[in-house]
Coordinates of C-alpha atoms in Angstrom, one line a residue:
X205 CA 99.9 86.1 74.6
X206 CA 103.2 84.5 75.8
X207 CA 107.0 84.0 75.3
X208 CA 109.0 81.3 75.9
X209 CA 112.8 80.3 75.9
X210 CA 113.1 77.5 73.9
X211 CA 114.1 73.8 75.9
X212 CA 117.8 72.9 75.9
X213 CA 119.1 70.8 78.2
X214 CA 122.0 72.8 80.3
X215 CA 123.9 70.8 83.6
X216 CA 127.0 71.2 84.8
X217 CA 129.2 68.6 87.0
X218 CA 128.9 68.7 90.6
X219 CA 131.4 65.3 91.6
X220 CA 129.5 63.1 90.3
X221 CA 126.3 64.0 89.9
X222 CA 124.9 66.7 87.0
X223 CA 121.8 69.3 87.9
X224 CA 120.2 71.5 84.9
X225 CA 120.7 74.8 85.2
X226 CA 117.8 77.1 85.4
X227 CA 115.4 78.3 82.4
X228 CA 113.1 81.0 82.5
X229 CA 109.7 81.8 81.1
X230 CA 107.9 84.9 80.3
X231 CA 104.3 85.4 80.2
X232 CA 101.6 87.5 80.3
X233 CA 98.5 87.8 82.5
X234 CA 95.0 89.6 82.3
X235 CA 92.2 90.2 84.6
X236 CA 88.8 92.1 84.0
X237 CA 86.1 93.1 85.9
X238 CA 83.0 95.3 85.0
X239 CA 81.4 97.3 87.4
X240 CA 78.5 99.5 87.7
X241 CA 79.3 103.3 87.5
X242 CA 78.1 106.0 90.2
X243 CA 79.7 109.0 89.0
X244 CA 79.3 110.5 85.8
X245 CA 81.8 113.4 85.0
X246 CA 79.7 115.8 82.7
X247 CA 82.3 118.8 80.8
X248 CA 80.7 121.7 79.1
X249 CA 80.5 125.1 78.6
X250 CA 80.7 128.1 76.5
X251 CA 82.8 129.9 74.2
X252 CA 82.0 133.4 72.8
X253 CA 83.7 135.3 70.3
X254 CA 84.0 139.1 69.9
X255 CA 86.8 141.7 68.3
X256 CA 87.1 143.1 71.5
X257 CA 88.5 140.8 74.4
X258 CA 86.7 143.0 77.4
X259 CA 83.3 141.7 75.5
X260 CA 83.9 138.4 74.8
X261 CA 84.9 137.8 78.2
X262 CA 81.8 140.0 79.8
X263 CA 79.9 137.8 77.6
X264 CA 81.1 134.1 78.8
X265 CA 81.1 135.2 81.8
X266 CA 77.6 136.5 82.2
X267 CA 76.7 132.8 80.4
X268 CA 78.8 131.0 83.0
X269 CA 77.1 132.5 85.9
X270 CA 74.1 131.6 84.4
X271 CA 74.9 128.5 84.1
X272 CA 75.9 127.5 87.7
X273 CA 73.0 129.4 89.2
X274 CA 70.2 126.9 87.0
X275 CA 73.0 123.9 87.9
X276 CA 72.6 125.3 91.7
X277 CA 68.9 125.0 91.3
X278 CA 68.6 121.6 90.4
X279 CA 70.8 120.7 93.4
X280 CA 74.5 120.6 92.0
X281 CA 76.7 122.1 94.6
X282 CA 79.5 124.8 94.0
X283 CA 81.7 121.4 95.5
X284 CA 80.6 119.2 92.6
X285 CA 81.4 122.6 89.9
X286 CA 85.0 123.6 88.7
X287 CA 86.3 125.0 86.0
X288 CA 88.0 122.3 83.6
X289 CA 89.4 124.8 81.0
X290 CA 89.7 128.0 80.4
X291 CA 91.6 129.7 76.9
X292 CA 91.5 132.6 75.1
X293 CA 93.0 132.2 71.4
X294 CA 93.3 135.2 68.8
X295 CA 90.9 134.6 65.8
X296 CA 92.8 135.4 62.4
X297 CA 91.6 135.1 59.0
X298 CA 93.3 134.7 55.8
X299 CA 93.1 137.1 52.6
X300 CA 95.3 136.4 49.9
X301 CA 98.0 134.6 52.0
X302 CA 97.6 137.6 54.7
X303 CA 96.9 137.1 58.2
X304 CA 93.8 139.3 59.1
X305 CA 92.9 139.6 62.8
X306 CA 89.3 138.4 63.5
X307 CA 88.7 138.5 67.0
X308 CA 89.0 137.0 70.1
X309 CA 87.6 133.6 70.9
X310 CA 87.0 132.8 74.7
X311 CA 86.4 129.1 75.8
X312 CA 85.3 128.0 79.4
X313 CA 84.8 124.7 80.5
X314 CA 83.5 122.9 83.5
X315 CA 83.9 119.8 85.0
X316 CA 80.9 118.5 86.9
X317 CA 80.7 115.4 89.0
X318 CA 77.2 113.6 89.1
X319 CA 76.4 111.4 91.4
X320 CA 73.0 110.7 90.5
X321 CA 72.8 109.0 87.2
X322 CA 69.6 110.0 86.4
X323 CA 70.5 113.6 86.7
X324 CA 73.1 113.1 83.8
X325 CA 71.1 113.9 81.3
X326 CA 69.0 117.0 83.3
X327 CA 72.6 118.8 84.0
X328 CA 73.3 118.5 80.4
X329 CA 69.9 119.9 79.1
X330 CA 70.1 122.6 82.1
X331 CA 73.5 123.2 81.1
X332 CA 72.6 123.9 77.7
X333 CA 68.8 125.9 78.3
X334 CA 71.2 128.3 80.6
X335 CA 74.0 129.2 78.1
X336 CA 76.2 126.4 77.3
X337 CA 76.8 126.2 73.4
X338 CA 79.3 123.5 73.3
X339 CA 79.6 119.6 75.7
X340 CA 83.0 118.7 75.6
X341 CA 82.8 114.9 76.9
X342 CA 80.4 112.6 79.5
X343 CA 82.2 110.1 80.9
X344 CA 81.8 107.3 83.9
X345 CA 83.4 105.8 87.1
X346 CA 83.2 104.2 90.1
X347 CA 84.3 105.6 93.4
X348 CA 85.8 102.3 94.4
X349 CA 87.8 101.6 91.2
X350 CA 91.3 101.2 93.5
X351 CA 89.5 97.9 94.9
X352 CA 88.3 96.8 91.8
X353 CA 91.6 97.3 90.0
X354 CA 93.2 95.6 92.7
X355 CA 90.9 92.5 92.1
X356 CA 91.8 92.8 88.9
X357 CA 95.7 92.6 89.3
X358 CA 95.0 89.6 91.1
X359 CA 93.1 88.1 88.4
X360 CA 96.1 88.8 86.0
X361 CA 98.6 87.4 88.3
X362 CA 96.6 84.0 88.3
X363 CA 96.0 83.8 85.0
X364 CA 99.9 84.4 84.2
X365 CA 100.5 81.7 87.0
X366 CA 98.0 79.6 84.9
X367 CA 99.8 80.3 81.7
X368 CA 103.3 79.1 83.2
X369 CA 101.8 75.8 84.6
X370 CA 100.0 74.9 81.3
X371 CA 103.5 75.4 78.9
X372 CA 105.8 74.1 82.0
X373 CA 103.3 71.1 82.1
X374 CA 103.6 70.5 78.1
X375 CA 107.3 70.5 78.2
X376 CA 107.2 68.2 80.9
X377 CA 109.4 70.1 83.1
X378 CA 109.0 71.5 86.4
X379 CA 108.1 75.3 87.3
X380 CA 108.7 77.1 90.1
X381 CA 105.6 78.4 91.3
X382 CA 106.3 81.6 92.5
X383 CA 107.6 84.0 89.8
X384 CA 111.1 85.6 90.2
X385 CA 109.7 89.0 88.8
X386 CA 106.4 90.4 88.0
X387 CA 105.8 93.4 85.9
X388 CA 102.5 95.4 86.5
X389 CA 101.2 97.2 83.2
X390 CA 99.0 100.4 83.4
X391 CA 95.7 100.8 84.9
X392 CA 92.9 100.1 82.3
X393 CA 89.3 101.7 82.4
X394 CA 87.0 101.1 79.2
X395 CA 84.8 103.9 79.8
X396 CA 81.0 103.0 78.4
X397 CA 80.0 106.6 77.0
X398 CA 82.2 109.5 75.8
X399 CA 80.7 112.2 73.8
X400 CA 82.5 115.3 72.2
X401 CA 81.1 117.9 70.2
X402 CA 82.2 121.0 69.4
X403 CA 78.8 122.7 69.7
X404 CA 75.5 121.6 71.3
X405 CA 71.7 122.8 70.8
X406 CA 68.9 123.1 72.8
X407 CA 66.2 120.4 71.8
X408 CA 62.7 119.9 73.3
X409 CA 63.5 116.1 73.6
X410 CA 65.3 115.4 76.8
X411 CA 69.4 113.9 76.5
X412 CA 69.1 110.4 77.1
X413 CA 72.8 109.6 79.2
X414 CA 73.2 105.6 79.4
X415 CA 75.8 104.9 81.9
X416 CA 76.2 100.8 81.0
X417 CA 78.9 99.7 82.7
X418 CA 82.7 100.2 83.2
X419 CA 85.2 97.5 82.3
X420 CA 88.1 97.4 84.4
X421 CA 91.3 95.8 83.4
X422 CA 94.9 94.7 84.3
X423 CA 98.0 93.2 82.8
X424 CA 101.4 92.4 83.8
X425 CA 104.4 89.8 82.4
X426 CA 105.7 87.6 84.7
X427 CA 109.1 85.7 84.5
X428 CA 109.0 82.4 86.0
X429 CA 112.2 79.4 86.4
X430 CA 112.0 76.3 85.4
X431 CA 114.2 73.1 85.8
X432 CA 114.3 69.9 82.8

């Protein structure tokens, strides 16, 4: 996508001679790249619900323990565990338009980094054999996504650059090569899988976790000048 100012001719008198004044032109510029991912960033947990808050918490508790003891065993470090989320919300009900207290409702979360792909889909199904009634999300990166988003930006720059040479060149006037402002847009990450559920069950079929790859993108509008 780009904008333009529309040609007209503007001089002014200097003696005898007359010079255009400047015009300027706006575009836009994009650059991709995919990459592989080597992380995977695995968020799951348990939530328990009880009228009394001392056993609903004694209760997730006891099931998060569990869970990072079996995550231990498999060779997840405390370092690559940590807690994501953690809420407790009153549970009400609703009897002819009356609010009824229920319970108490106790969520925990964590976040664990993989850096073995293959093991995404063991930490899930140890996760969930050990306690975990509920996988909030599964999602990928790369630990060198600051290069590759700064290859990126200069993809987008060039293709901007592109852009102004291709109109300047159909309105036959001459550009000015290097832009008099360039605006950078916000970092872009098309993450290949993202699961959320509100509940997960055990299953005698192991979680197949396809990491595919990570599309990294860039964009920024650039202002360029021109001269009829």
């Amino acid at each position: 996508m780009y904008y333009y100012q529309p040609f007209v001719r503007n001089t002014v008198q200097s003696g005898s001679h007359f010079r255009s004044k400047p015009n300027t032109l706006r575009v836009s510029g994009e650059g991709k790249l995919a990459a592989q991912p080597d992380l995977a960033n695995i968020k799951l947990g348990v939530i328990t619900e009880d009228q009394e808050l001392q056993k609903a918490q004694g209760q997730n508790t006891a099931a998060i323990s569990n869970i990072k003891k079996s995550l231990n065993a498999i060779g997840i470090t405390d370092k690559q565990v940590q807690t994501s989320d953690f809420t407790i919300i009153p549970q009400y009900d609703f009897v002819d338009g009356k609010q009824i207290f229920r319970g108490y409702r106790v969520e925990h979360i964590l976040g664990i980094t993989v850096a073995e792909l293959d093991n995404a889909g063991l930490v899930v199904d140890t996760g969930v054999e050990n306690g975990a009634n509920t996988v909030r999300e599964i999602t990928f990166e790369t630990e060198n996504q600051q290069d590759l988003y700064q290859q990126a930006l200069n993809a987008a720059v060039m293709d901007a650059y592109k852009k102004a040479k291709t109109i300047a060149a159909a309105l036959n006037v001459q550009l000015i090569s290097t832009p008099v402002s360039v605006t950078e847009g916000t970092l872009g990450m098309e993450q290949p899988v993202s699961i959320q559920s509100s509940a997960f069950v055990k299953s005698a079929v192991s979680t197949p976790i396809q990491p595919g790859t990570i599309e990294i993108e860039s964009r920024i509008t650039a202002e360029f000048i021109y001269y009829s």
